[in-house]
């Protein structure tokens, strides 16, 4: 009994002591850091290079990020007097992790992705960059046209810098290359929806055992078509005709949308469309490559289609109002080193040596240079098995022109062709449109309309729902949810935007 | 003199016990009470660069979207009805299983059953959604291909027929959770004084009467406690169950839309922290009020069964 008591007492005392120590330590820590640097950095002592924490998206395993970081730091310290800390965040947990990251000052250079830029700005997460852009070097200034830069402005303020990827998209059909040839067609013969329809019916007869048409991915018929959601990818209240119309309508009243749904519904009724379209789990190209499907609509840049697949362009290259700002780079508004962060940002757009390290990795270890100027993963290695498979993910990095492109993208001139593709892209009239639902006073209506849209959008586009009965019902529900107020607010903002230009 | 020593000794013992309580208390304070400061976000327009304290107040405007539309009413009704059905079916079935487990004499079999019952509870909803898909897929699913086809019945496009989904979701939920609660009930059942069963046998009670007059009354308090706690969560819904399992099929929205799904869909693009907080504030306040009411009702009927 006595022993038990003394044991409990000792235990309690130990716990208490541990806790007090814990609390003390926690409360001391924040004081200690600034104090130390305050006393240490006085006088002419050379200051340590500031480390800029840069958050990037990763798709593949980045086990060798530390090696790349060390190699980059050698150059950065020498040339720019700063250091970089690479923080790769995987796409799967991007939303949660960046949300946490942006509540503090830990990250300096930020990738703004997966949410509209206007959302980041209205949440106060982006530092205005105008003074930096104005003071930037000529090489940086020559990278983007004023229109492209204005795609990342909100209220005339530059909040982010676009990166090099396809801003615009061709709306295309992917076909099984061999089967299309068997039917006697060449991909360049297919130009309109009527052509596609004719071929799909023939393919349905010729290959009855496979799906004739499948969605682009999961239950999405095609990620892009010809309407522009004006600042959001939910497509609540849109302008049609590749963004060239100037009247904002409910998506369920949009001419292009109605026309497409009537056509796909006929296809669905005739058995051309995959029956499971609304609960599909795979991507269209996968199914085509596996021989399970004949065709799928999609959106695409100038990149070559994967092996065994060929593409025909139905609506050529156009850029909607959100594409340019869909993935951008900027400075976290809470960053403690905004100037150094800009130095790094500019270097990642202009210093080819650094860009190559960041994108392709270390030569010999992560890529080998081919004689034509392209790069390949080392023998037997792919992007997903590499310890630094970032070359395929150039589209999520700041700037890749000058970096050896990975060979399957299409050749040594791939990045020049990509820039030409962007410059040739038809810009939506809504480019520069800012959707700030709070300022417009339509947030409540917006949340309600997104939920209504979600009920019918995929079902109608895949042709599963009958547009003759569904469209009027869907529009009625949208009206109940407040679509008219949203259209009016967006129309007003669009008119102002068009008047200003 | 001896009185005093006893008192000091008692005090010393209490001090020791209270000291040992401190870690738990600190955990509670840090984990459950300090975060409540964040409740203010529900009444603010949150701005990351200003932080929680400096963001401007907006009154109740963050709450309006939860009540404004027809869909908002629909999602509230869905959440409530599903939870009521889940509570009733879950309790009845779990108690039933607990009693069956108790009647089982083979100890080995008992343990095997318990493990099997518990497995679904441990599976993530995303995996469950694929298991369900394996059953219900239109082209390749088990039900269409291996059950309906041999019977000569037409295939059903499950993900497009809202009328089936209240039953499917109830079934999936029951399958997933009954194992866990049946083990709680079973633990209570084996705690019932065996003397009561012996007395019942002496009084010539048959198995059914033993269950009715001894086991169920013994379970009463546990059932009431779990049910009152369940009522507290009646405005929450299992997001995975209502979003992943129906594969987010829009056609099913009218029967699968609950408060959590609505908030998720409506706010993923807007990333509006104030409005998301408002939704959970609303859910927990209503849940808290319902727990108080339910407990009050229980204590009116029977003082001893109430939680507090």
mmCIF file of C-alpha atoms in Angstrom, chain A residues 72-442:
data_model
loop_
_atom_site.group_PDB
_atom_site.id
_atom_site.type_symbol
_atom_site.label_atom_id
_atom_site.label_comp_id
_atom_site.label_asym_id
_atom_site.label_seq_id
_atom_site.Cartn_x
_atom_site.Cartn_y
_atom_site.Cartn_z
ATOM 1 C CA UNK A 72 20.448 25.125 -56.834
ATOM 2 C CA UNK A 73 21.737 26.730 -53.658
ATOM 3 C CA UNK A 74 25.295 26.660 -54.916
ATOM 4 C CA UNK A 75 24.252 28.869 -57.840
ATOM 5 C CA UNK A 76 21.765 30.952 -55.871
ATOM 6 C CA UNK A 77 24.202 31.857 -53.101
ATOM 7 C CA UNK A 78 26.918 32.809 -55.527
ATOM 8 C CA UNK A 79 24.851 34.793 -58.009
ATOM 9 C CA UNK A 80 21.910 36.093 -55.988
ATOM 10 C CA UNK A 81 22.935 35.878 -52.315
ATOM 11 C CA UNK A 82 19.879 33.833 -51.358
ATOM 12 C CA UNK A 83 19.009 30.211 -50.725
ATOM 13 C CA UNK A 84 15.992 28.147 -51.643
ATOM 14 C CA UNK A 85 14.122 25.565 -49.679
ATOM 15 C CA UNK A 86 12.096 23.319 -51.956
ATOM 16 C CA UNK A 87 8.741 22.254 -50.531
ATOM 17 C CA UNK A 88 6.984 19.786 -52.791
ATOM 18 C CA UNK A 89 3.355 19.128 -51.964
ATOM 19 C CA UNK A 90 1.565 16.276 -53.685
ATOM 20 C CA UNK A 91 -1.520 17.005 -55.746
ATOM 21 C CA UNK A 92 -3.691 14.775 -53.570
ATOM 22 C CA UNK A 93 -3.174 16.815 -50.429
ATOM 23 C CA UNK A 94 -2.508 20.143 -52.134
ATOM 24 C CA UNK A 95 -5.670 21.902 -50.999
ATOM 25 C CA UNK A 96 -5.364 21.038 -47.315
ATOM 26 C CA UNK A 97 -1.627 21.547 -47.027
ATOM 27 C CA UNK A 98 -1.404 24.867 -48.859
ATOM 28 C CA UNK A 99 -4.381 26.134 -46.889
ATOM 29 C CA UNK A 100 -2.444 25.445 -43.695
ATOM 30 C CA UNK A 101 0.765 26.819 -45.183
ATOM 31 C CA UNK A 102 -0.910 30.118 -46.071
ATOM 32 C CA UNK A 103 -2.091 30.736 -42.514
ATOM 33 C CA UNK A 104 1.524 31.437 -41.522
ATOM 34 C CA UNK A 105 4.700 33.013 -42.829
ATOM 35 C CA UNK A 106 6.480 29.719 -43.462
ATOM 36 C CA UNK A 107 6.081 29.712 -47.225
ATOM 37 C CA UNK A 108 7.447 32.662 -49.224
ATOM 38 C CA UNK A 109 7.127 31.758 -52.886
ATOM 39 C CA UNK A 110 3.677 30.304 -53.447
ATOM 40 C CA UNK A 111 2.079 28.323 -56.254
ATOM 41 C CA UNK A 112 -1.549 29.457 -56.527
ATOM 42 C CA UNK A 113 -3.467 26.512 -57.872
ATOM 43 C CA UNK A 114 -6.774 24.647 -57.622
ATOM 44 C CA UNK A 115 -8.716 27.721 -56.517
ATOM 45 C CA UNK A 116 -9.468 30.836 -58.573
ATOM 46 C CA UNK A 117 -6.798 33.504 -58.088
ATOM 47 C CA UNK A 118 -9.570 35.877 -57.030
ATOM 48 C CA UNK A 119 -10.330 33.585 -54.078
ATOM 49 C CA UNK A 120 -6.730 33.776 -52.874
ATOM 50 C CA UNK A 121 -6.768 37.540 -53.297
ATOM 51 C CA UNK A 122 -10.070 38.075 -51.518
ATOM 52 C CA UNK A 123 -8.764 35.924 -48.660
ATOM 53 C CA UNK A 124 -5.744 38.229 -48.446
ATOM 54 C CA UNK A 125 -3.172 35.582 -49.392
ATOM 55 C CA UNK A 126 -1.293 37.348 -52.216
ATOM 56 C CA UNK A 127 1.188 40.204 -52.018
ATOM 57 C CA UNK A 128 0.800 42.867 -54.759
ATOM 58 C CA UNK A 129 3.685 42.513 -57.211
ATOM 59 C CA UNK A 130 3.427 45.704 -59.288
ATOM 60 C CA UNK A 131 6.560 47.378 -57.928
ATOM 61 C CA UNK A 132 8.587 44.215 -58.503
ATOM 62 C CA UNK A 133 7.298 43.694 -62.033
ATOM 63 C CA UNK A 134 8.055 47.340 -62.863
ATOM 64 C CA UNK A 135 11.622 46.964 -61.583
ATOM 65 C CA UNK A 136 12.217 43.557 -63.192
ATOM 66 C CA UNK A 137 14.881 42.939 -65.830
ATOM 67 C CA UNK A 138 14.207 43.129 -69.563
ATOM 68 C CA UNK A 139 14.431 39.390 -70.005
ATOM 69 C CA UNK A 140 11.630 38.865 -67.509
ATOM 70 C CA UNK A 141 9.518 41.628 -69.035
ATOM 71 C CA UNK A 142 9.766 40.069 -72.489
ATOM 72 C CA UNK A 143 8.275 36.742 -71.392
ATOM 73 C CA UNK A 144 4.596 37.670 -71.298
ATOM 74 C CA UNK A 145 2.359 39.900 -73.356
ATOM 75 C CA UNK A 146 0.424 42.629 -71.483
ATOM 76 C CA UNK A 147 -2.792 40.636 -72.089
ATOM 77 C CA UNK A 148 -1.256 37.533 -70.556
ATOM 78 C CA UNK A 149 -0.051 39.465 -67.526
ATOM 79 C CA UNK A 150 -3.437 41.127 -67.145
ATOM 80 C CA UNK A 151 -4.939 37.651 -66.784
ATOM 81 C CA UNK A 152 -3.360 37.653 -63.306
ATOM 82 C CA UNK A 153 -4.473 41.150 -62.335
ATOM 83 C CA UNK A 154 -7.371 41.879 -60.070
ATOM 84 C CA UNK A 155 -8.690 45.412 -59.892
ATOM 85 C CA UNK A 156 -5.649 46.500 -61.902
ATOM 86 C CA UNK A 157 -3.226 45.051 -59.355
ATOM 87 C CA UNK A 158 -0.733 42.365 -60.386
ATOM 88 C CA UNK A 159 -1.096 39.623 -57.764
ATOM 89 C CA UNK A 160 0.649 36.761 -59.516
ATOM 90 C CA UNK A 161 2.775 35.791 -62.506
ATOM 91 C CA UNK A 162 1.514 33.266 -65.054
ATOM 92 C CA UNK A 163 3.718 30.301 -65.877
ATOM 93 C CA UNK A 164 4.525 28.461 -69.085
ATOM 94 C CA UNK A 165 1.873 25.918 -69.919
ATOM 95 C CA UNK A 166 -0.963 25.921 -72.415
ATOM 96 C CA UNK A 167 -3.330 28.758 -71.540
ATOM 97 C CA UNK A 168 -5.673 27.863 -74.278
ATOM 98 C CA UNK A 169 -7.139 24.545 -75.287
ATOM 99 C CA UNK A 170 -8.198 22.873 -78.450
ATOM 100 C CA UNK A 171 -11.421 20.967 -77.938
ATOM 101 C CA UNK A 172 -10.529 17.634 -79.501
ATOM 102 C CA UNK A 173 -11.701 14.075 -80.017
ATOM 103 C CA UNK A 174 -9.264 11.303 -79.199
ATOM 104 C CA UNK A 175 -9.661 8.251 -81.431
ATOM 105 C CA UNK A 176 -8.172 4.808 -81.340
ATOM 106 C CA UNK A 177 -5.581 5.300 -84.101
ATOM 107 C CA UNK A 178 -5.761 1.807 -85.601
ATOM 108 C CA UNK A 179 -9.559 1.576 -85.555
ATOM 109 C CA UNK A 180 -9.991 5.005 -87.148
ATOM 110 C CA UNK A 181 -7.692 3.944 -89.941
ATOM 111 C CA UNK A 182 -9.619 0.696 -90.320
ATOM 112 C CA UNK A 183 -12.767 2.747 -90.905
ATOM 113 C CA UNK A 184 -10.875 4.601 -93.628
ATOM 114 C CA UNK A 185 -10.578 8.044 -92.015
ATOM 115 C CA UNK A 186 -7.644 10.280 -91.337
ATOM 116 C CA UNK A 187 -7.669 12.433 -88.186
ATOM 117 C CA UNK A 188 -7.339 15.641 -90.167
ATOM 118 C CA UNK A 189 -10.572 14.838 -92.087
ATOM 119 C CA UNK A 190 -12.601 15.179 -88.900
ATOM 120 C CA UNK A 191 -13.438 18.821 -88.376
ATOM 121 C CA UNK A 192 -17.010 19.247 -87.174
ATOM 122 C CA UNK A 193 -19.459 17.598 -84.834
ATOM 123 C CA UNK A 194 -21.285 16.245 -87.887
ATOM 124 C CA UNK A 195 -18.092 14.474 -89.014
ATOM 125 C CA UNK A 196 -17.649 13.031 -85.518
ATOM 126 C CA UNK A 197 -21.238 11.853 -85.431
ATOM 127 C CA UNK A 198 -20.934 10.048 -88.759
ATOM 128 C CA UNK A 199 -17.776 8.248 -87.651
ATOM 129 C CA UNK A 200 -19.190 7.323 -84.246
ATOM 130 C CA UNK A 201 -22.217 5.646 -85.843
ATOM 131 C CA UNK A 202 -19.961 3.732 -88.218
ATOM 132 C CA UNK A 203 -17.659 2.713 -85.399
ATOM 133 C CA UNK A 204 -20.636 1.556 -83.346
ATOM 134 C CA UNK A 205 -21.531 -0.835 -86.169
ATOM 135 C CA UNK A 206 -17.971 -1.938 -86.874
ATOM 136 C CA UNK A 207 -16.895 -2.459 -83.256
ATOM 137 C CA UNK A 208 -20.048 -3.467 -81.365
ATOM 138 C CA UNK A 209 -18.182 -4.995 -78.417
ATOM 139 C CA UNK A 210 -16.474 -1.843 -77.155
ATOM 140 C CA UNK A 211 -17.744 1.529 -75.952
ATOM 141 C CA UNK A 212 -18.008 3.857 -78.907
ATOM 142 C CA UNK A 213 -17.727 7.017 -76.829
ATOM 143 C CA UNK A 214 -16.620 7.489 -73.218
ATOM 144 C CA UNK A 215 -16.229 10.578 -70.989
ATOM 145 C CA UNK A 216 -12.912 12.419 -70.841
ATOM 146 C CA UNK A 217 -12.448 11.333 -67.231
ATOM 147 C CA UNK A 218 -14.788 9.969 -64.535
ATOM 148 C CA UNK A 219 -18.216 11.422 -65.348
ATOM 149 C CA UNK A 220 -16.947 14.568 -67.074
ATOM 150 C CA UNK A 221 -17.902 14.453 -70.748
ATOM 151 C CA UNK A 222 -15.277 17.045 -71.650
ATOM 152 C CA UNK A 223 -13.522 19.442 -69.352
ATOM 153 C CA UNK A 224 -13.663 22.295 -71.821
ATOM 154 C CA UNK A 225 -16.165 23.171 -74.487
ATOM 155 C CA UNK A 226 -17.096 26.556 -75.872
ATOM 156 C CA UNK A 227 -18.534 28.327 -72.833
ATOM 157 C CA UNK A 228 -16.646 30.453 -70.369
ATOM 158 C CA UNK A 229 -17.704 30.428 -66.715
ATOM 159 C CA UNK A 230 -16.380 33.961 -66.224
ATOM 160 C CA UNK A 231 -14.053 33.582 -63.299
ATOM 161 C CA UNK A 232 -15.002 30.137 -62.123
ATOM 162 C CA UNK A 233 -14.806 26.628 -63.442
ATOM 163 C CA UNK A 234 -18.195 25.645 -62.078
ATOM 164 C CA UNK A 235 -19.779 27.251 -65.142
ATOM 165 C CA UNK A 236 -22.595 28.924 -63.262
ATOM 166 C CA UNK A 237 -23.634 31.793 -65.587
ATOM 167 C CA UNK A 238 -21.556 31.687 -68.768
ATOM 168 C CA UNK A 239 -20.820 33.322 -72.109
ATOM 169 C CA UNK A 240 -20.765 31.008 -75.130
ATOM 170 C CA UNK A 241 -19.132 30.814 -78.561
ATOM 171 C CA UNK A 242 -15.566 30.335 -77.263
ATOM 172 C CA UNK A 243 -15.988 33.312 -74.995
ATOM 173 C CA UNK A 244 -16.867 35.676 -77.869
ATOM 174 C CA UNK A 245 -20.507 36.245 -76.869
ATOM 175 C CA UNK A 246 -21.118 39.093 -74.493
ATOM 176 C CA UNK A 247 -24.460 38.085 -72.994
ATOM 177 C CA UNK A 248 -24.248 36.199 -69.710
ATOM 178 C CA UNK A 249 -26.757 33.347 -69.409
ATOM 179 C CA UNK A 250 -27.586 30.429 -67.171
ATOM 180 C CA UNK A 251 -25.551 27.432 -68.383
ATOM 181 C CA UNK A 252 -28.846 25.566 -68.915
ATOM 182 C CA UNK A 253 -30.014 28.309 -71.286
ATOM 183 C CA UNK A 254 -26.745 28.576 -73.181
ATOM 184 C CA UNK A 255 -27.123 27.840 -76.887
ATOM 185 C CA UNK A 256 -23.882 25.840 -77.186
ATOM 186 C CA UNK A 257 -24.746 23.760 -74.143
ATOM 187 C CA UNK A 258 -28.266 22.955 -75.364
ATOM 188 C CA UNK A 259 -27.007 21.996 -78.821
ATOM 189 C CA UNK A 260 -24.389 19.649 -77.369
ATOM 190 C CA UNK A 261 -26.838 18.009 -74.953
ATOM 191 C CA UNK A 262 -29.394 17.340 -77.692
ATOM 192 C CA UNK A 263 -26.718 15.639 -79.757
ATOM 193 C CA UNK A 264 -25.197 13.564 -76.961
ATOM 194 C CA UNK A 265 -28.639 12.468 -75.783
ATOM 195 C CA UNK A 266 -29.358 11.080 -79.221
ATOM 196 C CA UNK A 267 -26.000 9.274 -79.066
ATOM 197 C CA UNK A 268 -26.813 7.893 -75.640
ATOM 198 C CA UNK A 269 -30.224 6.647 -76.780
ATOM 199 C CA UNK A 270 -28.594 4.926 -79.752
ATOM 200 C CA UNK A 271 -26.081 3.174 -77.511
ATOM 201 C CA UNK A 272 -22.989 5.093 -78.590
ATOM 202 C CA UNK A 273 -22.294 6.416 -75.092
ATOM 203 C CA UNK A 274 -20.934 4.280 -72.286
ATOM 204 C CA UNK A 275 -23.884 3.195 -70.125
ATOM 205 C CA UNK A 276 -21.966 3.716 -66.906
ATOM 206 C CA UNK A 277 -20.876 7.232 -67.875
ATOM 207 C CA UNK A 278 -22.102 8.835 -64.653
ATOM 208 C CA UNK A 279 -20.263 6.430 -62.368
ATOM 209 C CA UNK A 280 -17.221 5.944 -64.583
ATOM 210 C CA UNK A 281 -13.835 5.841 -62.840
ATOM 211 C CA UNK A 282 -11.342 5.816 -65.700
ATOM 212 C CA UNK A 283 -9.930 8.327 -68.133
ATOM 213 C CA UNK A 284 -10.961 8.225 -71.761
ATOM 214 C CA UNK A 285 -7.419 7.899 -73.127
ATOM 215 C CA UNK A 286 -6.770 4.954 -70.804
ATOM 216 C CA UNK A 287 -9.836 3.155 -72.083
ATOM 217 C CA UNK A 288 -8.882 3.875 -75.688
ATOM 218 C CA UNK A 289 -5.361 2.592 -75.089
ATOM 219 C CA UNK A 290 -6.720 -0.541 -73.396
ATOM 220 C CA UNK A 291 -8.968 -1.229 -76.365
ATOM 221 C CA UNK A 292 -12.121 -0.718 -74.277
ATOM 222 C CA UNK A 293 -13.293 2.408 -76.081
ATOM 223 C CA UNK A 294 -13.159 3.970 -79.519
ATOM 224 C CA UNK A 295 -13.307 7.688 -78.829
ATOM 225 C CA UNK A 296 -13.484 10.374 -76.146
ATOM 226 C CA UNK A 297 -13.703 14.141 -76.242
ATOM 227 C CA UNK A 298 -10.998 16.090 -74.422
ATOM 228 C CA UNK A 299 -9.125 19.355 -74.282
ATOM 229 C CA UNK A 300 -5.509 19.575 -75.261
ATOM 230 C CA UNK A 301 -2.509 21.767 -75.960
ATOM 231 C CA UNK A 302 -0.111 21.207 -78.839
ATOM 232 C CA UNK A 303 1.340 18.182 -77.009
ATOM 233 C CA UNK A 304 1.287 14.917 -78.914
ATOM 234 C CA UNK A 305 -1.452 12.415 -77.939
ATOM 235 C CA UNK A 306 -0.284 9.265 -76.144
ATOM 236 C CA UNK A 307 0.758 6.165 -78.084
ATOM 237 C CA UNK A 308 -2.017 4.445 -80.022
ATOM 238 C CA UNK A 309 -4.256 7.510 -79.833
ATOM 239 C CA UNK A 310 -4.814 10.137 -82.478
ATOM 240 C CA UNK A 311 -6.669 13.419 -82.196
ATOM 241 C CA UNK A 312 -8.879 15.674 -84.288
ATOM 242 C CA UNK A 313 -9.509 19.287 -83.393
ATOM 243 C CA UNK A 314 -13.202 20.232 -83.289
ATOM 244 C CA UNK A 315 -13.044 23.734 -81.786
ATOM 245 C CA UNK A 316 -9.680 25.331 -82.156
ATOM 246 C CA UNK A 317 -7.493 26.804 -79.477
ATOM 247 C CA UNK A 318 -9.209 29.317 -77.178
ATOM 248 C CA UNK A 319 -8.408 30.638 -73.725
ATOM 249 C CA UNK A 320 -11.197 31.095 -71.189
ATOM 250 C CA UNK A 321 -11.190 33.744 -68.498
ATOM 251 C CA UNK A 322 -9.676 31.527 -65.807
ATOM 252 C CA UNK A 323 -7.067 29.575 -67.783
ATOM 253 C CA UNK A 324 -4.182 32.024 -67.574
ATOM 254 C CA UNK A 325 -4.557 32.418 -63.826
ATOM 255 C CA UNK A 326 -5.319 28.746 -63.156
ATOM 256 C CA UNK A 327 -1.763 28.086 -61.972
ATOM 257 C CA UNK A 328 0.339 31.075 -61.055
ATOM 258 C CA UNK A 329 3.233 32.091 -58.868
ATOM 259 C CA UNK A 330 3.385 34.866 -56.327
ATOM 260 C CA UNK A 331 4.474 35.880 -52.876
ATOM 261 C CA UNK A 332 2.639 34.874 -49.716
ATOM 262 C CA UNK A 333 1.277 38.065 -48.157
ATOM 263 C CA UNK A 334 2.653 36.981 -44.776
ATOM 264 C CA UNK A 335 6.187 36.286 -46.069
ATOM 265 C CA UNK A 336 8.977 37.843 -44.014
ATOM 266 C CA UNK A 337 11.318 38.137 -47.024
ATOM 267 C CA UNK A 338 9.262 39.462 -49.946
ATOM 268 C CA UNK A 339 12.257 41.105 -51.682
ATOM 269 C CA UNK A 340 14.397 37.977 -51.615
ATOM 270 C CA UNK A 341 11.381 35.947 -52.731
ATOM 271 C CA UNK A 342 10.984 38.151 -55.786
ATOM 272 C CA UNK A 343 14.696 37.748 -56.572
ATOM 273 C CA UNK A 344 14.185 33.998 -56.533
ATOM 274 C CA UNK A 345 10.983 34.196 -58.552
ATOM 275 C CA UNK A 346 12.616 36.282 -61.265
ATOM 276 C CA UNK A 347 15.607 33.933 -61.347
ATOM 277 C CA UNK A 348 13.311 30.932 -61.804
ATOM 278 C CA UNK A 349 11.855 32.624 -64.906
ATOM 279 C CA UNK A 350 15.117 33.827 -66.414
ATOM 280 C CA UNK A 351 18.127 31.792 -65.241
ATOM 281 C CA UNK A 352 18.246 28.747 -67.512
ATOM 282 C CA UNK A 353 20.722 26.904 -65.314
ATOM 283 C CA UNK A 354 18.414 27.163 -62.291
ATOM 284 C CA UNK A 355 15.311 26.386 -64.324
ATOM 285 C CA UNK A 356 16.915 23.248 -65.721
ATOM 286 C CA UNK A 357 17.880 22.083 -62.248
ATOM 287 C CA UNK A 358 14.388 22.722 -60.907
ATOM 288 C CA UNK A 359 12.564 21.096 -63.808
ATOM 289 C CA UNK A 360 14.812 18.372 -65.202
ATOM 290 C CA UNK A 361 16.901 17.728 -62.087
ATOM 291 C CA UNK A 362 20.589 16.831 -62.130
ATOM 292 C CA UNK A 363 22.060 15.699 -65.440
ATOM 293 C CA UNK A 364 23.144 12.075 -65.396
ATOM 294 C CA UNK A 365 21.180 11.302 -62.270
ATOM 295 C CA UNK A 366 17.683 12.377 -63.273
ATOM 296 C CA UNK A 367 17.920 12.887 -67.026
ATOM 297 C CA UNK A 368 20.250 12.362 -69.944
ATOM 298 C CA UNK A 369 20.666 14.868 -72.731
ATOM 299 C CA UNK A 370 19.932 13.635 -76.260
ATOM 300 C CA UNK A 371 21.849 14.873 -79.279
ATOM 301 C CA UNK A 372 18.820 16.805 -80.621
ATOM 302 C CA UNK A 373 18.516 18.857 -77.443
ATOM 303 C CA UNK A 374 15.693 16.924 -75.826
ATOM 304 C CA UNK A 375 16.042 15.122 -72.518
ATOM 305 C CA UNK A 376 15.160 11.550 -71.593
ATOM 306 C CA UNK A 377 14.785 9.803 -68.304
ATOM 307 C CA UNK A 378 17.727 7.413 -67.798
ATOM 308 C CA UNK A 379 17.394 3.910 -69.259
ATOM 309 C CA UNK A 380 14.520 1.998 -67.661
ATOM 310 C CA UNK A 381 13.311 4.987 -65.643
ATOM 311 C CA UNK A 382 9.985 6.798 -66.106
ATOM 312 C CA UNK A 383 8.565 9.916 -64.490
ATOM 313 C CA UNK A 384 6.859 7.799 -61.855
ATOM 314 C CA UNK A 385 9.868 5.637 -60.995
ATOM 315 C CA UNK A 386 12.425 8.463 -61.083
ATOM 316 C CA UNK A 387 13.656 9.974 -57.837
ATOM 317 C CA UNK A 388 12.972 13.394 -59.410
ATOM 318 C CA UNK A 389 10.337 12.980 -62.121
ATOM 319 C CA UNK A 390 9.659 16.700 -62.458
ATOM 320 C CA UNK A 391 10.459 17.116 -66.159
ATOM 321 C CA UNK A 392 6.996 15.858 -67.114
ATOM 322 C CA UNK A 393 5.464 18.371 -64.709
ATOM 323 C CA UNK A 394 6.968 21.450 -66.413
ATOM 324 C CA UNK A 395 3.438 22.879 -66.535
ATOM 325 C CA UNK A 396 3.421 23.331 -62.745
ATOM 326 C CA UNK A 397 6.829 25.041 -62.650
ATOM 327 C CA UNK A 398 7.524 28.736 -63.298
ATOM 328 C CA UNK A 399 9.111 28.756 -66.751
ATOM 329 C CA UNK A 400 10.555 26.055 -68.951
ATOM 330 C CA UNK A 401 11.669 27.675 -72.217
ATOM 331 C CA UNK A 402 15.386 26.996 -72.576
ATOM 332 C CA UNK A 403 15.144 23.828 -70.524
ATOM 333 C CA UNK A 404 15.627 20.594 -72.512
ATOM 334 C CA UNK A 405 12.053 19.250 -72.923
ATOM 335 C CA UNK A 406 11.418 15.620 -72.125
ATOM 336 C CA UNK A 407 11.387 13.729 -75.391
ATOM 337 C CA UNK A 408 7.787 12.400 -75.530
ATOM 338 C CA UNK A 409 6.362 15.930 -75.399
ATOM 339 C CA UNK A 410 7.112 16.282 -79.106
ATOM 340 C CA UNK A 411 10.656 17.423 -79.874
ATOM 341 C CA UNK A 412 13.384 19.960 -79.095
ATOM 342 C CA UNK A 413 11.251 22.950 -80.090
ATOM 343 C CA UNK A 414 8.348 21.927 -77.890
ATOM 344 C CA UNK A 415 8.431 24.968 -75.606
ATOM 345 C CA UNK A 416 8.703 27.404 -78.521
ATOM 346 C CA UNK A 417 5.726 25.715 -80.138
ATOM 347 C CA UNK A 418 3.874 25.978 -76.840
ATOM 348 C CA UNK A 419 4.515 29.716 -76.705
ATOM 349 C CA UNK A 420 3.350 30.043 -80.312
ATOM 350 C CA UNK A 421 0.231 28.036 -79.412
ATOM 351 C CA UNK A 422 -0.479 30.428 -76.531
ATOM 352 C CA UNK A 423 0.073 33.508 -78.632
ATOM 353 C CA UNK A 424 -2.251 32.170 -81.331
ATOM 354 C CA UNK A 425 -4.976 31.314 -78.859
ATOM 355 C CA UNK A 426 -8.282 33.148 -79.149
ATOM 356 C CA UNK A 427 -8.756 35.049 -75.898
ATOM 357 C CA UNK A 428 -12.187 35.047 -74.314
ATOM 358 C CA UNK A 429 -13.833 38.437 -74.013
ATOM 359 C CA UNK A 430 -14.008 37.667 -70.309
ATOM 360 C CA UNK A 431 -10.218 37.659 -69.914
ATOM 361 C CA UNK A 432 -9.436 39.656 -66.793
ATOM 362 C CA UNK A 433 -12.902 39.041 -65.367
ATOM 363 C CA UNK A 434 -12.812 38.920 -61.574
ATOM 364 C CA UNK A 435 -15.388 36.957 -59.718
ATOM 365 C CA UNK A 436 -15.525 38.365 -56.202
ATOM 366 C CA UNK A 437 -18.838 36.916 -55.063
ATOM 367 C CA UNK A 438 -18.715 38.750 -51.740
ATOM 368 C CA UNK A 439 -18.247 42.163 -53.278
ATOM 369 C CA UNK A 440 -20.965 41.369 -55.832
ATOM 370 C CA UNK A 441 -23.251 40.227 -52.998
ATOM 371 C CA UNK A 442 -24.007 36.880 -54.642
#
